[in-house]
PDB file of C-alpha atoms in Angstrom:
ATOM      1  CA  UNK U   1      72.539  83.132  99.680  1.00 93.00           C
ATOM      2  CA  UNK U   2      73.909  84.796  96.438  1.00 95.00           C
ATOM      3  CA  UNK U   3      73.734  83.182  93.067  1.00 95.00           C
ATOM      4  CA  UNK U   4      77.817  82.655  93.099  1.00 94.00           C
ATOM      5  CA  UNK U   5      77.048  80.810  96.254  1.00 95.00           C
ATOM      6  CA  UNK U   6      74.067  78.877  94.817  1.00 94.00           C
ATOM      7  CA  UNK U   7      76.364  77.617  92.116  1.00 93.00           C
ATOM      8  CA  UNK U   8      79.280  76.067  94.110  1.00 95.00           C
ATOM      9  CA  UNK U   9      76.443  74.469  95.957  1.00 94.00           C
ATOM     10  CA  UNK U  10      74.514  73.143  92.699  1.00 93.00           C
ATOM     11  CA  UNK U  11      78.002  71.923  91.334  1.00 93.00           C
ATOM     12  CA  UNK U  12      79.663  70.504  94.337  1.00 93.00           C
ATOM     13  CA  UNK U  13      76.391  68.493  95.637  1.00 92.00           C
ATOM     14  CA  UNK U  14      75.700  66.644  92.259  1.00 92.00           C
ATOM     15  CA  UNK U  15      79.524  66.841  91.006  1.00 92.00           C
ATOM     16  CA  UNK U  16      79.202  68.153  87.915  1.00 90.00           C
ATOM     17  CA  UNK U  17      82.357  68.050  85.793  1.00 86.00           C
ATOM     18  CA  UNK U  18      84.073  71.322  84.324  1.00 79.00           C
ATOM     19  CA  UNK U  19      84.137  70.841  80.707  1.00 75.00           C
ATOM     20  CA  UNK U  20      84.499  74.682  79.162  1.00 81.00           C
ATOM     21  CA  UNK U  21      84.612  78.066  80.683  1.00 84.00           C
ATOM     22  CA  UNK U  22      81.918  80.407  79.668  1.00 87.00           C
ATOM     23  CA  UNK U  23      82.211  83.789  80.160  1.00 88.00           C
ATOM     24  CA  UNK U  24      79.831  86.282  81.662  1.00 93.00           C
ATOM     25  CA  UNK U  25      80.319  90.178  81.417  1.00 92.00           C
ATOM     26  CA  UNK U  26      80.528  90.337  85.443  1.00 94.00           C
ATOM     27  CA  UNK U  27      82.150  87.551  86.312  1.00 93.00           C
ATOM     28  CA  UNK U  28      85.939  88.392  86.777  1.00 92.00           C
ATOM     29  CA  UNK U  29      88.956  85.467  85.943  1.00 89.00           C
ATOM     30  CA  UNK U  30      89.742  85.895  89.837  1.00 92.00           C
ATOM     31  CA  UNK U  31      86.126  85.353  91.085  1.00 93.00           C
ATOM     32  CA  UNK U  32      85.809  82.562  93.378  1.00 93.00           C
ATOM     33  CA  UNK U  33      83.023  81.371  92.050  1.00 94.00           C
ATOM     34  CA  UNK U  34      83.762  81.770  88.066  1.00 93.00           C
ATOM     35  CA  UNK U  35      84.641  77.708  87.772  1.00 92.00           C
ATOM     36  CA  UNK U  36      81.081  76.575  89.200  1.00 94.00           C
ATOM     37  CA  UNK U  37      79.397  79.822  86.844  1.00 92.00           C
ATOM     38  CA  UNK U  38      80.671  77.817  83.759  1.00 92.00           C
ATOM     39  CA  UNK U  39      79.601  74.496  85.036  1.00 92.00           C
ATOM     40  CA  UNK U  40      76.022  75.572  85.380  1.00 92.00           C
ATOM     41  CA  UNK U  41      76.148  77.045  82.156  1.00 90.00           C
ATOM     42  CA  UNK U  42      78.044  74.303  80.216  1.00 89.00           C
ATOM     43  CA  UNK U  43      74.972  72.234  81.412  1.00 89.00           C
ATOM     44  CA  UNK U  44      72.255  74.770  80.192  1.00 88.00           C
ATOM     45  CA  UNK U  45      70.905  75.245  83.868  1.00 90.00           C
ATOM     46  CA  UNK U  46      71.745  78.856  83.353  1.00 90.00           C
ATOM     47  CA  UNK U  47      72.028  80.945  80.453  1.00 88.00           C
ATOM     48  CA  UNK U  48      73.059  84.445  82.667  1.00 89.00           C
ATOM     49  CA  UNK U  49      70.880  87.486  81.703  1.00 91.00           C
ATOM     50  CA  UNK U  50      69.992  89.138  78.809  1.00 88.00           C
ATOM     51  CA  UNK U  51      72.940  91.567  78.449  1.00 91.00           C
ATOM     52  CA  UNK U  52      75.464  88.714  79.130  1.00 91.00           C
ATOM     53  CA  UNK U  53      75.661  88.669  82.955  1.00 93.00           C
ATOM     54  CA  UNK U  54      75.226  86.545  85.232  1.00 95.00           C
ATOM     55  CA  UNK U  55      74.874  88.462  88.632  1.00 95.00           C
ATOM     56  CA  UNK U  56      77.049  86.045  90.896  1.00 94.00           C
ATOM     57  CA  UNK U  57      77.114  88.542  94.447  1.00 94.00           C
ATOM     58  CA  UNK U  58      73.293  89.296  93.780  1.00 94.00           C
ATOM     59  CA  UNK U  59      71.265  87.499  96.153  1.00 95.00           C
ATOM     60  CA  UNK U  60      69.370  84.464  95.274  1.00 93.00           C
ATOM     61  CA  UNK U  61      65.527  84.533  94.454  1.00 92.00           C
ATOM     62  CA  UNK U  62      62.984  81.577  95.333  1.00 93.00           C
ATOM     63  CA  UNK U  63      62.276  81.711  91.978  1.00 92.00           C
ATOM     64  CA  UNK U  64      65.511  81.838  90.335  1.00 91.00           C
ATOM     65  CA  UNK U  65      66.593  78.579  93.048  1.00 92.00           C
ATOM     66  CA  UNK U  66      63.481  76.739  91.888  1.00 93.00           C
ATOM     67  CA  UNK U  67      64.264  77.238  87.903  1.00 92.00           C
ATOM     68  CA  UNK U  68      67.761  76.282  88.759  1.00 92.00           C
ATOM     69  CA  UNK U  69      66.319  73.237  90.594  1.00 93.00           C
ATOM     70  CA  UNK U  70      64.085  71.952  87.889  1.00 93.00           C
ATOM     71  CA  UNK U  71      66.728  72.106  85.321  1.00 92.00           C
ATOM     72  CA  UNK U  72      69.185  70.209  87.207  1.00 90.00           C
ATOM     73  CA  UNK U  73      66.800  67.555  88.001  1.00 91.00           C
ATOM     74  CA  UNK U  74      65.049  67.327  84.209  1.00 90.00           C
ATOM     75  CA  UNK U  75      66.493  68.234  81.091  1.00 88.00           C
ATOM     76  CA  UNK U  76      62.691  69.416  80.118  1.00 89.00           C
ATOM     77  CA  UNK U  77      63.107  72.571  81.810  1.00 89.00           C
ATOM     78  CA  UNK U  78      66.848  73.597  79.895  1.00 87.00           C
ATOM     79  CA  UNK U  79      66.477  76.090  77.633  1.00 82.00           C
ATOM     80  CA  UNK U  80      66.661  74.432  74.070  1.00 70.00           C
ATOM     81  CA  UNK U  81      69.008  77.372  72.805  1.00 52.00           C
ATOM     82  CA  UNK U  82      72.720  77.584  73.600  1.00 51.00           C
ATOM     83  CA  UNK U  83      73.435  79.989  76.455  1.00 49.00           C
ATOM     84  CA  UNK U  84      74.550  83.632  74.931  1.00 52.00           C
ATOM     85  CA  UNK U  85      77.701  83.711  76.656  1.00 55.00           C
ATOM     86  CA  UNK U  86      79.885  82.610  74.374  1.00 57.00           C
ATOM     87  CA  UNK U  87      82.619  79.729  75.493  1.00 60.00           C
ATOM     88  CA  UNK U  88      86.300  81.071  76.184  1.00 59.00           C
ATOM     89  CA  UNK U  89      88.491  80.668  72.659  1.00 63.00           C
ATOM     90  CA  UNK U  90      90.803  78.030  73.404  1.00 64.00           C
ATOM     91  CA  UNK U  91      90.656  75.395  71.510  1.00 63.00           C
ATOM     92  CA  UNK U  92      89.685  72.010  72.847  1.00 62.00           C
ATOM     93  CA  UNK U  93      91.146  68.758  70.972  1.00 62.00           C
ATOM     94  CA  UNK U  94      88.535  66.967  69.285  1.00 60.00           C
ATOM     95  CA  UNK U  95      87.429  63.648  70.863  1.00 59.00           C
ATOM     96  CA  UNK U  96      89.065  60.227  68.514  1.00 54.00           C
ATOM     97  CA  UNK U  97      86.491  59.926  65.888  1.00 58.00           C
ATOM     98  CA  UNK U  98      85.934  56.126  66.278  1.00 60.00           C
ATOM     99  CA  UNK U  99      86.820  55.555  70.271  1.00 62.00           C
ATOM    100  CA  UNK U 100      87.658  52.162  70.922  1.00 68.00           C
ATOM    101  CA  UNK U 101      85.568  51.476  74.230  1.00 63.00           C
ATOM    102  CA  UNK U 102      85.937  47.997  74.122  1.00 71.00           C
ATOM    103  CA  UNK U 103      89.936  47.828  74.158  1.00 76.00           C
ATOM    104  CA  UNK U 104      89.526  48.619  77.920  1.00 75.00           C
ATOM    105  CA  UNK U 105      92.630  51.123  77.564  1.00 80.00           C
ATOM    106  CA  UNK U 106      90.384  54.070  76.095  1.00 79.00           C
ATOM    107  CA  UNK U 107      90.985  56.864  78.224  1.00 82.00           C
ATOM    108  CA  UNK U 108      87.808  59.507  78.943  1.00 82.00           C
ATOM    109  CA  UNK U 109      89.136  62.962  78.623  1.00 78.00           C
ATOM    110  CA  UNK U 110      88.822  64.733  82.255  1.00 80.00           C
ATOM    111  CA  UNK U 111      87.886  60.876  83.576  1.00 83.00           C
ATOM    112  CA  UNK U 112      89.347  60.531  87.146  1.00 86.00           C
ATOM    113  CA  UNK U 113      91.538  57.648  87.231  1.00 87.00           C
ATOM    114  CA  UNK U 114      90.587  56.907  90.756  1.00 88.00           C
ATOM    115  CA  UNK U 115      87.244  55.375  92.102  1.00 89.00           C
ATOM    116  CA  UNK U 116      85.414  54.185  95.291  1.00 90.00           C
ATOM    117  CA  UNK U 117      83.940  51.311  94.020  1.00 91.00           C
ATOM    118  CA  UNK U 118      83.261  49.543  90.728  1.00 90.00           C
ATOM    119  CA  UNK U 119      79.466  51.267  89.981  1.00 89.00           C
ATOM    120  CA  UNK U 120      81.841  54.229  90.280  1.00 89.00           C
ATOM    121  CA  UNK U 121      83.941  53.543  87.406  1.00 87.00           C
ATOM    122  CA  UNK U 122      81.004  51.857  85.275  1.00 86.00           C
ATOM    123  CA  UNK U 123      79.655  55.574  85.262  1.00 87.00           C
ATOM    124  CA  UNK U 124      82.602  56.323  82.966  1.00 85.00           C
ATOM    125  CA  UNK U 125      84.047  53.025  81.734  1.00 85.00           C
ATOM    126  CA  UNK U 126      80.737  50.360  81.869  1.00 85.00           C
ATOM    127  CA  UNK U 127      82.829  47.623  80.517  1.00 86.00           C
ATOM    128  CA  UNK U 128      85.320  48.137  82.747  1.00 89.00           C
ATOM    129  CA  UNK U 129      89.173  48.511  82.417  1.00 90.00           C
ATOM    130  CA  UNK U 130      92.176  46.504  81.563  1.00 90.00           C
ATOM    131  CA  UNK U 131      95.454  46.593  83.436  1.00 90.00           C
ATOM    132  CA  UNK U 132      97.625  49.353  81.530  1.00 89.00           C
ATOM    133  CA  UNK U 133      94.710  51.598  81.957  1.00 88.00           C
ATOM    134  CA  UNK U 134      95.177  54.556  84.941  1.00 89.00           C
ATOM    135  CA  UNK U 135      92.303  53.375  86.417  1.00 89.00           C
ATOM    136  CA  UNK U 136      92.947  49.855  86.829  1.00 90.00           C
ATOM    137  CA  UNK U 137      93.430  48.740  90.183  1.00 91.00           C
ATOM    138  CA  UNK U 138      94.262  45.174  91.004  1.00 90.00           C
ATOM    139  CA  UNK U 139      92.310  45.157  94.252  1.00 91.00           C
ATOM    140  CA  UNK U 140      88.940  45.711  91.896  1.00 90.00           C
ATOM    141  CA  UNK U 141      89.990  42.384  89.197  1.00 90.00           C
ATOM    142  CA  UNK U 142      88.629  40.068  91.129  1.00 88.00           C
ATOM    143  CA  UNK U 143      89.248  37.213  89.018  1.00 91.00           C
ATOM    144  CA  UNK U 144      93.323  38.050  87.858  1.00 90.00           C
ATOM    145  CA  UNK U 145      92.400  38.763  84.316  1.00 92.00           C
ATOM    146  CA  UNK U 146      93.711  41.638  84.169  1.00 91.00           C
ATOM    147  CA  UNK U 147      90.165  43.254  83.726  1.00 91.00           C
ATOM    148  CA  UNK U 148      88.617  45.802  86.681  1.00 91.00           C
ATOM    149  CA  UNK U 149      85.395  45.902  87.039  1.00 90.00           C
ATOM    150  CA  UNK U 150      84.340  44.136  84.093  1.00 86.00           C
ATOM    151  CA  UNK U 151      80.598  42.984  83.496  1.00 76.00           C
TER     152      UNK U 151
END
């Protein structure tokens, strides 16, 4: 297994969101794996190498898999520093200062707006949402409030 390889797997198994891309010195726009690269590194489970690479087609070490491991399962083991690669220049709006979370119409950024089950949607919304909101659905307001998955 390669390290490119190792990432899709890492990202795809625990579904990590994308947030930012990062950019490494070897890892092309075009590269299959470049998306699941940036996820790892978003999340400080990698950092890449020393001169900015990351190595994606070299294959992957027991060693390497087990630091990769450990740092996806406990934040102990991430690096405390930023990764060196730095993030891509676009700008990214800034998040609403003072989010209203309680409205039940605050949308998350990147949120899906579609869920299996209310635990689900708790993960992003815990109090739930209100109808108006792109992830209400009226099959999950059990009561007709016009609240889903409300505590």
């Amino acid at each position: 297994m390669t390290r490119g390889q190792m990432a899709k797997i890492l990202v795809e198994g625990y579904k990590l969101p994308k947030t930012i891309d990062v950019i490494f010195t070897d890892v092309s726009a075009d590269n299959s794996f470049k998306d699941y690269i940036s996820v790892l590194a978003t999340e400080n489970i990698t950092i890449g190498y020393s001169d900015g690479s990351f190595k994606p087609s070299q294959k992957l070490t027991r060693q390497h898999f087990a630091v990769f491991m450990a740092r996806m399962l406990d934040d102990q083991f991430k690096p405390s520093a930023k990764p060196e690669p730095k993030p891509d220049p676009t700008p990214n709006p800034k998040p609403d200062p003072d989010p209203d979370f309680e409205s039940g119409l605050y949308v998350i950024s990147g949120a899906p707006t579609s869920f299996k089950n209310c635990t689900e949607m708790r993960k992003y919304y815990p109090n739930g949402v209100k109808k108006g909101h792109p992830a209400y659905e009226s099959k999950r307001d059990r009561d007709n409030d016009n609240w889903a998955c409300e505590k």
